[in-house]
Structures are given as C-alpha cells and as structure tokens.
Coordinates of C-alpha atoms in Angstrom, one line a residue:
M1 CA 4.5 -6.4 13.9
G2 CA 5.2 -2.9 12.9
Q3 CA 5.0 0.4 14.3
I4 CA 3.8 3.7 13.8
L5 CA 4.1 7.1 15.9
R6 CA 1.7 9.8 15.7
V7 CA 3.5 13.1 16.7
I8 CA 1.9 16.0 17.0
A9 CA 4.4 19.7 18.2
E10 CA 4.6 24.1 18.2
E11 CA 0.5 23.5 19.3
E12 CA -0.3 20.7 16.3
Q13 CA 1.1 22.9 14.8
I14 CA 3.6 20.1 13.0
K15 CA 1.8 16.6 12.5
L16 CA 4.4 14.1 12.4
A17 CA 4.1 9.4 11.6
V18 CA 7.1 7.5 11.8
I19 CA 6.5 4.1 10.7
T20 CA 9.0 1.0 11.4
A21 CA 8.0 -2.3 9.8
P22 CA 10.7 -4.8 8.5
D23 CA 8.5 -7.8 9.0
M24 CA 6.1 -6.3 7.0
V25 CA 8.5 -6.2 3.9
E26 CA 10.0 -9.1 4.4
Q27 CA 6.4 -11.0 4.1
A28 CA 6.3 -9.5 1.2
R29 CA 9.8 -10.6 0.3
K30 CA 9.0 -14.1 0.9
I31 CA 5.5 -14.4 -0.4
H32 CA 6.2 -12.4 -3.7
S33 CA 9.9 -14.1 -4.2
L34 CA 10.8 -10.2 -4.5
S35 CA 14.3 -8.9 -6.1
P36 CA 16.2 -6.3 -4.2
T37 CA 15.3 -3.3 -6.0
A38 CA 11.7 -4.9 -6.3
S39 CA 11.7 -5.3 -2.3
A40 CA 12.8 -1.4 -1.5
A41 CA 10.4 -0.8 -4.0
L42 CA 7.0 -1.9 -2.8
G43 CA 8.8 -2.2 0.5
R44 CA 7.9 1.9 0.6
L45 CA 4.8 1.6 -1.8
M46 CA 3.5 -0.3 1.4
L47 CA 5.4 1.6 3.6
G48 CA 3.7 5.0 2.9
A49 CA 0.0 2.7 2.1
S50 CA 0.3 2.4 5.9
L51 CA 1.0 6.3 7.1
L52 CA -1.9 7.3 4.8
G53 CA -4.0 4.0 5.5
N54 CA -3.8 4.8 9.4
A55 CA -4.9 8.7 9.2
L56 CA -8.1 7.2 7.1
K57 CA -11.2 7.2 10.0
G58 CA -13.6 5.0 9.3
D59 CA -13.1 1.6 10.4
K60 CA -13.6 0.2 7.4
D61 CA -12.0 2.9 5.0
T62 CA -9.5 1.8 2.7
L63 CA -6.3 2.9 0.6
T64 CA -4.7 2.8 -1.9
L65 CA -1.4 3.3 -3.5
R66 CA -1.3 2.7 -7.7
L67 CA 2.9 3.4 -9.1
S68 CA 2.9 3.1 -12.4
G69 CA 6.2 4.2 -13.9
G70 CA 7.3 2.2 -17.6
G71 CA 10.1 0.7 -15.1
P72 CA 10.6 -3.4 -15.5
I73 CA 8.7 -4.2 -12.6
G74 CA 5.6 -3.2 -14.0
S75 CA 2.8 -1.5 -12.0
V76 CA 3.2 -1.8 -8.1
V77 CA 0.3 -1.8 -5.6
A78 CA -0.3 -1.9 -1.8
V79 CA -3.1 -1.1 -0.4
S80 CA -4.3 0.3 3.5
D81 CA -7.0 -0.6 5.6
S82 CA -7.5 2.3 8.3
A83 CA -5.6 0.5 11.1
G84 CA -2.4 0.6 8.5
N85 CA -2.4 -3.0 7.8
V86 CA -1.2 -2.9 4.5
R87 CA -0.8 -5.7 1.7
G88 CA 0.7 -5.2 -2.3
Y89 CA 2.3 -6.7 -5.4
A90 CA 4.4 -5.3 -8.3
D91 CA 3.8 -7.1 -11.8
E92 CA 7.4 -8.5 -12.1
P93 CA 8.2 -9.1 -9.2
Q94 CA 12.2 -10.5 -9.9
A95 CA 13.0 -8.1 -12.6
D96 CA 16.0 -6.0 -10.9
L97 CA 19.3 -3.3 -12.0
P98 CA 22.8 -2.8 -10.5
T99 CA 22.9 -0.5 -7.6
R100 CA 23.3 2.6 -8.4
A101 CA 26.8 5.0 -8.9
D102 CA 26.6 5.6 -4.9
G103 CA 25.4 1.8 -4.1
K104 CA 22.1 2.4 -3.4
L105 CA 19.4 -0.1 -4.9
D106 CA 18.5 2.5 -8.4
V107 CA 14.2 2.2 -7.3
G108 CA 14.0 5.1 -9.6
G109 CA 15.2 3.2 -12.4
L110 CA 13.2 -0.2 -12.0
V111 CA 10.0 1.9 -11.5
G112 CA 10.2 4.6 -14.2
R113 CA 9.9 8.0 -14.4
D114 CA 7.4 7.6 -16.9
G115 CA 4.2 7.6 -15.6
T116 CA 2.0 8.6 -12.3
L117 CA 1.3 8.0 -8.6
T118 CA -2.6 7.4 -8.3
V119 CA -4.1 7.5 -4.8
S120 CA -7.5 6.1 -4.2
R121 CA -9.9 6.5 -0.9
D122 CA -12.7 3.9 -0.5
L123 CA -15.1 5.5 2.1
G124 CA -18.4 3.7 1.9
L125 CA -18.9 7.0 -0.2
R126 CA -20.8 5.6 -3.9
E127 CA -17.1 6.2 -5.1
P128 CA -14.1 6.1 -4.3
Y129 CA -11.7 9.9 -3.9
I130 CA -9.2 9.1 -7.0
G131 CA -6.3 11.7 -7.6
S132 CA -2.9 11.4 -9.4
V133 CA 0.3 12.8 -10.6
E134 CA 3.4 12.6 -12.3
L135 CA 6.0 11.0 -11.3
V136 CA 8.7 12.7 -9.9
S137 CA 11.8 10.3 -9.2
G138 CA 9.7 6.8 -8.9
E139 CA 11.7 6.3 -5.7
V140 CA 8.4 6.9 -4.1
A141 CA 8.7 9.4 -1.2
E142 CA 9.5 11.6 -3.5
D143 CA 6.5 11.0 -5.5
L144 CA 4.1 10.6 -2.5
T145 CA 5.3 14.1 -1.3
A146 CA 4.5 15.7 -4.8
Y147 CA 1.1 14.1 -5.0
L148 CA 0.1 15.6 -1.3
V149 CA 1.4 18.8 -2.0
E150 CA -0.3 19.4 -5.3
S151 CA -3.3 17.3 -5.2
E152 CA -4.1 18.0 -1.4
Q153 CA -2.8 20.9 -0.7
I154 CA -0.6 19.5 2.5
P155 CA 2.7 21.1 3.4
S156 CA 4.5 17.7 3.4
A157 CA 8.0 16.0 3.4
C158 CA 8.5 11.8 3.0
G159 CA 10.6 9.4 3.7
L160 CA 10.5 5.9 3.3
G161 CA 13.6 3.6 3.0
V162 CA 14.2 0.1 3.0
L163 CA 17.3 -1.9 3.9
V164 CA 18.2 -5.1 2.3
G165 CA 20.7 -7.7 3.7
T166 CA 23.4 -9.0 1.0
D167 CA 21.0 -12.9 1.9
R168 CA 17.7 -10.7 0.4
H169 CA 16.5 -10.0 3.2
I170 CA 14.8 -6.9 5.5
L171 CA 17.4 -5.6 8.0
A172 CA 15.0 -2.0 8.0
A173 CA 12.2 -0.3 6.8
G174 CA 10.8 2.0 7.6
G175 CA 9.8 6.6 7.3
F176 CA 8.1 9.3 8.0
L177 CA 5.5 11.8 6.6
V178 CA 5.5 15.2 8.4
Q179 CA 2.6 17.5 7.3
L180 CA 1.9 21.3 8.4
L181 CA -1.3 23.3 9.2
P182 CA -2.0 25.3 6.0
G183 CA -0.4 28.8 6.3
A184 CA 2.6 27.1 9.3
P185 CA 5.2 30.5 9.8
E186 CA 7.6 30.4 6.9
E187 CA 10.2 30.5 10.2
L188 CA 8.5 26.9 11.1
I189 CA 9.4 25.6 7.2
R190 CA 13.1 26.2 7.0
K191 CA 13.7 24.7 10.9
I192 CA 11.7 21.1 9.6
E193 CA 13.9 21.2 6.4
D194 CA 17.0 22.5 8.2
N195 CA 16.0 19.1 10.2
L196 CA 15.7 16.5 7.1
F197 CA 18.8 18.1 5.3
M198 CA 20.5 17.5 8.3
M199 CA 19.8 13.9 8.5
D200 CA 21.0 10.8 9.0
Q201 CA 20.5 8.1 6.3
L202 CA 16.8 7.2 7.6
T203 CA 17.4 3.6 7.7
T204 CA 20.5 3.9 9.9
I205 CA 18.5 5.9 12.0
L206 CA 15.8 2.6 12.3
H207 CA 18.0 0.1 12.1
E208 CA 20.4 1.2 15.4
D209 CA 18.1 3.3 16.9
G210 CA 14.3 2.9 16.3
P211 CA 11.6 5.2 15.4
E212 CA 12.7 7.6 18.4
E213 CA 15.5 9.1 17.0
V214 CA 13.4 10.0 13.7
V215 CA 11.3 11.4 15.7
K216 CA 14.4 13.2 17.6
Q217 CA 15.9 14.2 14.6
V218 CA 12.4 15.1 12.2
L219 CA 11.4 17.7 14.9
R220 CA 15.2 18.9 16.4
G221 CA 15.0 22.2 18.0
F222 CA 11.0 21.4 18.7
Q223 CA 9.4 19.9 21.7
P224 CA 8.3 17.1 20.2
E225 CA 4.7 14.9 22.4
I226 CA 4.0 10.9 20.3
L227 CA 0.3 10.8 21.0
A228 CA -0.3 7.4 20.2
R229 CA 2.2 4.0 18.9
E230 CA -0.3 1.4 17.3
E231 CA 0.9 -2.3 15.6
V232 CA 0.8 -2.1 11.9
S233 CA 1.4 -5.9 10.0
W234 CA 1.1 -7.2 6.6
R235 CA -2.3 -8.6 6.4
C236 CA -4.6 -9.5 3.2
P237 CA -8.1 -10.0 4.3
C238 CA -8.7 -12.3 0.7
S239 CA -11.3 -15.3 1.4
R240 CA -13.1 -18.1 0.0
E241 CA -16.4 -15.8 -0.3
R242 CA -14.5 -12.7 -1.1
V243 CA -13.4 -15.2 -4.4
A244 CA -16.8 -16.5 -4.9
D245 CA -18.4 -12.6 -5.2
A246 CA -15.1 -12.0 -7.8
L247 CA -16.1 -15.0 -9.6
R248 CA -19.9 -14.2 -10.1
S249 CA -19.3 -10.2 -11.2
I250 CA -17.7 -12.8 -14.3
G251 CA -21.4 -13.0 -15.4
E252 CA -23.5 -16.2 -15.9
E253 CA -22.2 -16.5 -19.3
S254 CA -18.9 -17.2 -18.1
L255 CA -19.5 -18.9 -14.6
R256 CA -21.7 -21.5 -17.0
E257 CA -18.2 -22.3 -19.9
L258 CA -15.9 -22.1 -16.6
A259 CA -17.6 -25.3 -15.2
S260 CA -18.5 -27.0 -18.7
E261 CA -14.9 -27.6 -18.7
E262 CA -15.3 -30.1 -15.8
K263 CA -12.2 -29.5 -14.3
E264 CA -11.5 -27.5 -11.2
T265 CA -10.6 -23.3 -11.8
E266 CA -7.7 -21.7 -9.9
V267 CA -8.3 -18.8 -8.6
S268 CA -5.0 -17.7 -6.8
C269 CA -4.9 -13.8 -4.9
Q270 CA -2.8 -11.3 -6.4
F271 CA -1.6 -10.3 -3.1
C272 CA -1.0 -13.3 -1.0
G273 CA -0.6 -15.6 -3.4
K274 CA -3.6 -18.2 -1.7
Q275 CA -4.9 -20.5 -4.0
Y276 CA -9.1 -21.6 -3.9
L277 CA -10.7 -24.1 -6.2
F278 CA -13.6 -24.3 -7.5
L279 CA -15.7 -27.6 -8.9
P280 CA -17.6 -27.0 -11.8
E281 CA -20.6 -27.3 -9.3
D282 CA -19.5 -25.3 -6.8
L283 CA -19.1 -22.5 -10.4
L284 CA -22.7 -23.9 -11.1
A285 CA -23.7 -22.7 -7.6
L286 CA -22.6 -19.6 -7.7
L287 CA -25.5 -18.6 -10.4
P288 CA -28.5 -16.8 -9.2
E289 CA -31.0 -18.3 -8.4
K290 CA -34.4 -18.3 -10.8
T291 CA -37.6 -17.2 -9.1
G292 CA -41.3 -16.6 -10.0
D293 CA -41.8 -15.6 -13.2
S294 CA -38.9 -16.3 -14.9
A295 CA -38.9 -19.9 -13.2
A296 CA -42.2 -20.6 -15.1
S297 CA -40.8 -18.5 -17.8
D298 CA -38.2 -21.6 -18.4
R299 CA -40.8 -24.1 -18.3
Q300 CA -42.9 -23.0 -20.4
E301 CA -40.2 -22.5 -22.9
E302 CA -38.6 -26.3 -22.5
S303 CA -42.3 -27.6 -22.9
E304 CA -43.1 -26.4 -26.2

C-alpha cells in the first residue's frame, strides 16, 4: 500500500500532494522483471500518474501518461484511476544503462529526450482529453512540470524519486506536486522555489523520515494543513470479460480465423501479465448473434 497526502496553505493559494508508495513500484518491478533504471523510470511515471489521477473527480475517470523519448526502454505507460491506484508497463523492461557520473540512475538516458509526454484524461465523454509536450529531460518530473505549465497554464513544481537497493528491491518511492492558484504573488512563488532548492534529496527524506517531512520542507515558512490521507496501490482491473471485449473488437473475420486454427488462444494483460486462455468454441461464442432478416437471408442462401 501507498499513501497520498493532500495539503493546503496560504488560504488555499498553495496546494500540495505528496505520495509515498514503494510497495506499488516494487509490485511493478516484480511483475515486469524491471532493471534498476527501468524501475526508476516506470516508477516515477506511475507516481506522477497517481498524483494526477487522485485529483480526478468522477469515480470512473482515468488518466494515462505515455512517455516516448526514443531511448532504449521504448515507450513507458502508466494509468491511474480516480483514487490514485495505478498500473504500468515499459516496452523494454529489462533495458538498462550504467549510472551517471554523479552515481545516480540515468533515467533520462534510458527514456531518451527526443519525443513527447502525452497525457490523456478519460472523463466519460465521447472523446478523452489529450495533451502533450516535448520532453525536457526524460527524467519524468521535469517533463510533467512542463506539461502542467505549458498545456494547462498551472504554476507547478513536481519532484519524483525511486530509490533502488543493491538487490534491486525498491527501498523508497514517492514524490510531490505543488501548485499555485493563478495570480499567486511573486513573493509566494519565490519562497516555494527557495524551499525546493534547499530541500534534501527526495528519496532520502522519504526513506528516513516519511512524507510529512516532505510537506515540512516544501512548505517551510508556511502553515500547512493536511486535508486528507488516502491509500493508493498497484491495481489492474483486467478480467476475462474485458479481454473478451477486446477480442470482439478485432472483427468477426479475424475471430473465425483464430477459431479455425483449432488451438488455444492465449492473451496476456500488458500491465499485470495475467494470462487468459480461449478455446476455439470460446472464440466462436464471441461472434455476434444473427437475428431476424439476417438469419433468414443466410438460410435462403444455403438452400439455393
């Protein structure tokens, strides 16, 4: 389980969300056999998706982040529901790079910097709301900040971090998203910027002191009020019914071709790896039923 803290300060001119969720990232690491740097890349994207998804209003709303930078990991995808529960995957989960000169994981190098961050919000409307920005660094937090500032005109700052142990287990994972109301005084903005500059390393704070210390350091000099603590976790809503719906979408002809091969069709969930088996008769059962004039027409053709 992980946790998101929702915080306000300065008469709601400042809104802060802090997440700590090492178990969530550890679950992703195990499912996808992630390399250390891939754990950091996917983990950061999942944490960012959770922070944004938790702010959605509708119970069935979802948010998807896709990071495509042309690096060895390929595309990285994270999906959050409106509670902040997430799932995710990377095209090349075992891709890795040597650590940078400063000893940190080279997430930007693994993701690449020649591409985009795409944000899709499905709010139950006819079409999802989709926006994107060119990547700033591939380090995820900077790219997410750029999206919020450029595409949504929200003064924002984001920090995301994943601490990977020597045995590849996730020791700490979390982040923060601080946003100011439009028109916030310059003095307020400068104070937040100074606080962020003076912060200790994010993963060290989370590993040693917890999310409350992140609140104290980001909002040093203010009087923060914690409004809510909400649990978040890895969650994949896949089911046999959802997979069946996906198979129906490939069309009647393709379903008949699969069934004619007279062997099991195995479908794996891209997010959690769960496998679903469909026998030829299961595939035929997915075909649309013919009724009325259509059925009568078929019988007439057969008799001619």
